[in-house]
Amino acid sequence: MVVGSLQAEPDTSITGIVPQPSNITGDNYARINDSIDLLRGVTNSGIFTGGVILCTVVFGVLAGYALALIRFRGRGLVFAMMLLVQMIPFQLLLIPLYVMIVRDYRLGDSYLGMIAPFAINSTAVFVFRQYFLQLPASLFEAARMDGAGELRILWTIALPMVRPALVTAVLLTFIGPWNEFLWPFLVTKDAAMQPLAVSLANYISNVSGSVANPYGAILAGACVLAAPAIALFVVFQRYFVSTDIGSSVKG
């Protein structure tokens, strides 16, 4: 993908995977930037993704903590319903969501309209619940005996011990909205509000036929879209396997 984005002339042969100095150029990036404004698309994708991640972490932590460590009537039923939600394809909800978000709430062509359907992620709730269940119960019993409230226990004791879960939830959540096409495509008609994935799809449909090397420009856009996700996984991959839950209790 990277080599193809730097080719002045497309080379689809097997030898094309080896960069040829005479065929390397950065014009593909400039060409697609002139067509769809890569910086604006990345900014829209970043705002959309950042909003979804923030809501996912906040609501996921609160719901996961409650389902794991707070005793209340109907807790098992709530957890079962949460698992049931994961069995419903998002595509089945598109029409009612579109009617509610765009017609009733009038949130078309807005960041809030893009973020709202993804604000609560049942998978993240499940991940946080499982991590909280692994924490030593003695820690929370001691904190409650000292008079600490649930929010203070969550903030000062539970969250520092589940940092791998936080990073895992962020990384898993990031991929979805960052690459999301269908919902932003439906709710954004203004090109200035469209995330990069939607802008690239519009470019492929409407503009690519008018340039000399459409494949190079498309691959250039794909590289820009993929780069942040790859960078995040490279930087934070160790958090997927690291955990210090057991270090807080001795004996």
CSV table of C-alpha atoms in Angstrom, one decimal:
chain,number,residue,atom,x,y,z
A,1,MET,CA,0.0,0.0,0.0
A,2,VAL,CA,2.8,2.4,0.9
A,3,VAL,CA,4.8,1.5,-2.2
A,4,GLY,CA,1.8,1.9,-4.4
A,5,SER,CA,1.0,5.3,-2.9
A,6,LEU,CA,4.5,6.5,-3.9
A,7,GLN,CA,4.4,5.3,-7.5
A,8,ALA,CA,4.3,7.8,-10.3
A,9,GLU,CA,3.1,5.1,-12.7
A,10,PRO,CA,1.1,2.1,-11.4
A,11,ASP,CA,3.0,-1.1,-11.5
A,12,THR,CA,0.7,-4.2,-10.7
A,13,SER,CA,3.4,-6.8,-11.5
A,14,ILE,CA,5.1,-8.8,-8.8
A,15,THR,CA,8.2,-6.6,-9.1
A,16,GLY,CA,6.1,-3.6,-8.2
A,17,ILE,CA,6.4,-4.4,-4.5
A,18,VAL,CA,10.0,-3.3,-4.7
A,19,PRO,CA,10.3,0.5,-4.8
A,20,GLN,CA,12.0,1.8,-8.0
A,21,PRO,CA,13.7,5.2,-7.4
A,22,SER,CA,12.8,6.4,-10.9
A,23,ASN,CA,9.1,5.7,-10.2
A,24,ILE,CA,8.8,7.3,-6.7
A,25,THR,CA,6.9,10.5,-6.2
A,26,GLY,CA,4.9,12.3,-3.6
A,27,ASP,CA,2.4,13.7,-6.1
A,28,ASN,CA,-0.3,11.2,-5.1
A,29,TYR,CA,-0.6,12.7,-1.7
A,30,ALA,CA,-0.7,16.2,-3.0
A,31,ARG,CA,-3.3,15.2,-5.6
A,32,ILE,CA,-5.7,13.5,-3.2
A,33,ASN,CA,-5.2,16.4,-0.7
A,34,ASP,CA,-6.3,18.8,-3.4
A,35,SER,CA,-9.4,16.7,-4.0
A,36,ILE,CA,-10.7,16.0,-0.5
A,37,ASP,CA,-8.5,18.0,2.0
A,38,LEU,CA,-6.8,15.2,4.0
A,39,LEU,CA,-6.2,17.4,7.0
A,40,ARG,CA,-9.9,18.3,7.3
A,41,GLY,CA,-10.9,14.6,6.9
A,42,VAL,CA,-8.4,13.5,9.5
A,43,THR,CA,-9.6,16.2,11.9
A,44,ASN,CA,-13.3,15.1,11.4
A,45,SER,CA,-12.3,11.5,12.0
A,46,GLY,CA,-10.3,12.4,15.1
A,47,ILE,CA,-13.2,14.4,16.6
A,48,PHE,CA,-15.7,11.6,15.8
A,49,THR,CA,-13.4,8.9,17.1
A,50,GLY,CA,-12.3,10.9,20.2
A,51,GLY,CA,-15.9,11.6,21.2
A,52,VAL,CA,-16.8,7.9,20.8
A,53,ILE,CA,-13.8,6.8,22.8
A,54,LEU,CA,-14.5,9.3,25.6
A,55,CYS,CA,-18.1,8.2,25.9
A,56,THR,CA,-17.2,4.5,25.7
A,57,VAL,CA,-14.6,4.8,28.5
A,58,VAL,CA,-16.8,6.9,30.8
A,59,PHE,CA,-20.0,4.9,30.4
A,60,GLY,CA,-18.1,1.6,30.1
A,61,VAL,CA,-16.2,2.1,33.4
A,62,LEU,CA,-19.2,3.1,35.3
A,63,ALA,CA,-21.4,0.3,34.0
A,64,GLY,CA,-18.7,-2.3,34.3
A,65,TYR,CA,-17.9,-1.3,37.8
A,66,ALA,CA,-21.6,-1.4,38.8
A,67,LEU,CA,-22.2,-4.8,37.2
A,68,ALA,CA,-19.1,-6.3,38.8
A,69,LEU,CA,-18.9,-4.9,42.3
A,70,ILE,CA,-22.2,-3.4,43.3
A,71,ARG,CA,-25.0,-5.6,44.5
A,72,PHE,CA,-28.5,-4.5,43.2
A,73,ARG,CA,-31.7,-6.2,42.3
A,74,GLY,CA,-31.8,-7.3,38.6
A,75,ARG,CA,-28.0,-7.1,38.0
A,76,GLY,CA,-28.0,-10.5,36.3
A,77,LEU,CA,-30.9,-9.4,34.0
A,78,VAL,CA,-29.1,-6.2,33.1
A,79,PHE,CA,-26.0,-8.1,32.2
A,80,ALA,CA,-28.0,-10.6,30.1
A,81,MET,CA,-29.6,-7.8,28.2
A,82,MET,CA,-26.2,-6.3,27.6
A,83,LEU,CA,-25.0,-9.5,26.0
A,84,LEU,CA,-28.2,-9.7,24.0
A,85,VAL,CA,-27.5,-6.3,22.5
A,86,GLN,CA,-24.3,-7.6,21.0
A,87,MET,CA,-26.3,-10.1,18.9
A,88,ILE,CA,-28.2,-7.3,17.1
A,89,PRO,CA,-26.5,-6.1,13.9
A,90,PHE,CA,-26.0,-2.4,13.7
A,91,GLN,CA,-27.5,-2.4,10.2
A,92,LEU,CA,-30.9,-3.4,11.6
A,93,LEU,CA,-31.0,-0.2,13.6
A,94,LEU,CA,-30.0,2.2,10.8
A,95,ILE,CA,-33.5,3.3,9.8
A,96,PRO,CA,-34.9,4.0,13.3
A,97,LEU,CA,-31.6,5.6,14.3
A,98,TYR,CA,-31.6,7.8,11.2
A,99,VAL,CA,-35.1,8.9,11.8
A,100,MET,CA,-34.5,9.7,15.5
A,101,ILE,CA,-31.1,11.4,15.1
A,102,VAL,CA,-31.7,13.4,11.9
A,103,ARG,CA,-35.5,14.0,11.8
A,104,ASP,CA,-36.4,14.1,15.5
A,105,TYR,CA,-33.2,15.5,17.1
A,106,ARG,CA,-32.1,17.4,14.0
A,107,LEU,CA,-28.4,16.4,14.5
A,108,GLY,CA,-27.6,15.8,10.8
A,109,ASP,CA,-24.3,17.2,9.7
A,110,SER,CA,-23.0,17.4,13.3
A,111,TYR,CA,-20.4,15.6,15.3
A,112,LEU,CA,-22.9,14.8,18.0
A,113,GLY,CA,-25.1,13.1,15.4
A,114,MET,CA,-22.2,10.9,14.4
A,115,ILE,CA,-21.2,10.1,17.9
A,116,ALA,CA,-24.5,9.5,19.6
A,117,PRO,CA,-25.3,5.9,18.3
A,118,PHE,CA,-21.8,4.7,19.4
A,119,ALA,CA,-21.6,6.5,22.8
A,120,ILE,CA,-22.2,3.3,24.7
A,121,ASN,CA,-20.3,0.2,23.7
A,122,SER,CA,-21.6,-3.1,25.2
A,123,THR,CA,-18.3,-4.8,24.4
A,124,ALA,CA,-16.3,-2.2,26.4
A,125,VAL,CA,-18.8,-2.7,29.3
A,126,PHE,CA,-18.1,-6.4,29.2
A,127,VAL,CA,-14.3,-6.0,29.1
A,128,PHE,CA,-14.4,-3.6,32.1
A,129,ARG,CA,-16.7,-5.9,34.1
A,130,GLN,CA,-14.5,-8.9,33.6
A,131,TYR,CA,-11.4,-6.9,34.7
A,132,PHE,CA,-13.2,-5.5,37.8
A,133,LEU,CA,-14.3,-9.0,38.7
A,134,GLN,CA,-10.6,-10.1,38.9
A,135,LEU,CA,-9.7,-7.4,41.5
A,136,PRO,CA,-9.3,-8.6,45.1
A,137,ALA,CA,-12.5,-8.1,47.0
A,138,SER,CA,-10.6,-7.3,50.2
A,139,LEU,CA,-9.4,-4.0,48.8
A,140,PHE,CA,-13.0,-2.7,48.3
A,141,GLU,CA,-14.2,-4.1,51.6
A,142,ALA,CA,-11.4,-2.3,53.4
A,143,ALA,CA,-12.1,0.9,51.5
A,144,ARG,CA,-15.8,0.8,52.4
A,145,MET,CA,-15.0,0.1,56.1
A,146,ASP,CA,-12.9,3.3,56.0
A,147,GLY,CA,-16.0,5.2,54.7
A,148,ALA,CA,-15.0,5.6,51.1
A,149,GLY,CA,-17.9,6.1,48.6
A,150,GLU,CA,-18.2,4.0,45.4
A,151,LEU,CA,-17.0,6.8,43.1
A,152,ARG,CA,-13.9,7.4,45.3
A,153,ILE,CA,-13.2,3.7,45.3
A,154,LEU,CA,-13.6,3.5,41.6
A,155,TRP,CA,-11.3,6.5,41.0
A,156,THR,CA,-8.6,5.8,43.6
A,157,ILE,CA,-8.5,2.0,43.7
A,158,ALA,CA,-10.1,0.3,40.8
A,159,LEU,CA,-9.1,2.5,37.8
A,160,PRO,CA,-5.3,2.4,38.5
A,161,MET,CA,-5.4,-1.4,38.7
A,162,VAL,CA,-7.2,-1.8,35.4
A,163,ARG,CA,-5.0,0.3,33.2
A,164,PRO,CA,-4.5,-2.5,30.6
A,165,ALA,CA,-8.3,-2.7,30.3
A,166,LEU,CA,-8.5,1.1,29.7
A,167,VAL,CA,-5.9,0.9,26.9
A,168,THR,CA,-7.5,-2.2,25.4
A,169,ALA,CA,-10.9,-0.6,25.4
A,170,VAL,CA,-9.5,2.6,23.7
A,171,LEU,CA,-7.6,0.6,21.0
A,172,LEU,CA,-10.5,-1.7,20.3
A,173,THR,CA,-13.0,1.2,20.2
A,174,PHE,CA,-10.7,3.3,18.1
A,175,ILE,CA,-10.8,1.0,15.1
A,176,GLY,CA,-14.6,1.1,14.8
A,177,PRO,CA,-15.3,4.8,14.5
A,178,TRP,CA,-12.0,5.6,12.8
A,179,ASN,CA,-12.9,3.3,9.9
A,180,GLU,CA,-16.7,3.7,10.1
A,181,PHE,CA,-18.3,4.6,6.8
A,182,LEU,CA,-22.0,3.8,6.7
A,183,TRP,CA,-23.4,5.9,9.5
A,184,PRO,CA,-21.3,9.1,8.9
A,185,PHE,CA,-22.1,8.7,5.2
A,186,LEU,CA,-25.9,8.7,6.1
A,187,VAL,CA,-25.9,11.6,8.5
A,188,THR,CA,-23.3,14.0,6.8
A,189,LYS,CA,-24.1,15.7,3.6
A,190,ASP,CA,-21.7,18.6,4.0
A,191,ALA,CA,-18.3,17.6,2.7
A,192,ALA,CA,-16.6,19.7,5.4
A,193,MET,CA,-18.1,17.5,8.1
A,194,GLN,CA,-17.3,14.1,6.6
A,195,PRO,CA,-14.7,11.8,8.2
A,196,LEU,CA,-11.8,10.7,6.1
A,197,ALA,CA,-13.3,7.2,5.3
A,198,VAL,CA,-16.4,8.9,3.8
A,199,SER,CA,-14.3,11.4,1.9
A,200,LEU,CA,-12.1,8.7,0.4
A,201,ALA,CA,-15.2,6.7,-0.7
A,202,ASN,CA,-16.6,9.9,-2.4
A,203,TYR,CA,-13.2,10.4,-4.1
A,204,ILE,CA,-13.3,6.8,-5.4
A,205,SER,CA,-16.8,7.3,-6.8
A,206,ASN,CA,-16.6,10.8,-8.2
A,207,VAL,CA,-13.0,12.1,-8.7
A,208,SER,CA,-10.6,9.2,-9.2
A,209,GLY,CA,-11.5,8.7,-12.9
A,210,SER,CA,-10.2,12.2,-13.8
A,211,VAL,CA,-6.6,11.8,-12.5
A,212,ALA,CA,-3.7,10.1,-14.2
A,213,ASN,CA,-2.9,7.6,-11.4
A,214,PRO,CA,-6.2,7.1,-9.4
A,215,TYR,CA,-4.8,4.0,-7.7
A,216,GLY,CA,-1.8,5.8,-6.3
A,217,ALA,CA,-4.0,8.6,-4.9
A,218,ILE,CA,-6.5,6.1,-3.4
A,219,LEU,CA,-3.6,4.2,-1.8
A,220,ALA,CA,-2.2,7.5,-0.5
A,221,GLY,CA,-5.5,8.3,1.2
A,222,ALA,CA,-5.6,4.7,2.6
A,223,CYS,CA,-2.1,5.2,4.1
A,224,VAL,CA,-3.2,8.4,5.8
A,225,LEU,CA,-6.3,6.6,7.2
A,226,ALA,CA,-4.3,3.5,8.4
A,227,ALA,CA,-1.3,5.4,9.9
A,228,PRO,CA,-2.9,6.5,13.2
A,229,ALA,CA,-4.3,3.0,14.0
A,230,ILE,CA,-1.0,1.3,13.2
A,231,ALA,CA,0.9,3.8,15.4
A,232,LEU,CA,-1.4,3.3,18.3
A,233,PHE,CA,-1.1,-0.5,18.2
A,234,VAL,CA,2.7,-0.3,18.0
A,235,VAL,CA,3.0,2.1,20.9
A,236,PHE,CA,0.5,0.4,23.2
A,237,GLN,CA,0.7,-3.2,22.2
A,238,ARG,CA,2.4,-4.2,25.5
A,239,TYR,CA,-0.8,-3.2,27.4
A,240,PHE,CA,-2.7,-6.0,25.8
A,241,VAL,CA,-0.7,-8.6,27.8
A,242,SER,CA,0.4,-6.6,30.8
A,243,THR,CA,-1.4,-6.5,34.1
A,244,ASP,CA,-0.5,-5.7,37.7
A,245,ILE,CA,-3.7,-6.7,39.4
A,246,GLY,CA,-2.0,-9.1,41.8
A,247,SER,CA,0.6,-6.7,42.9
A,248,SER,CA,-1.8,-4.8,45.2
A,249,VAL,CA,-2.3,-7.6,47.6
A,250,LYS,CA,0.4,-9.4,49.6
A,251,GLY,CA,0.3,-12.7,51.4
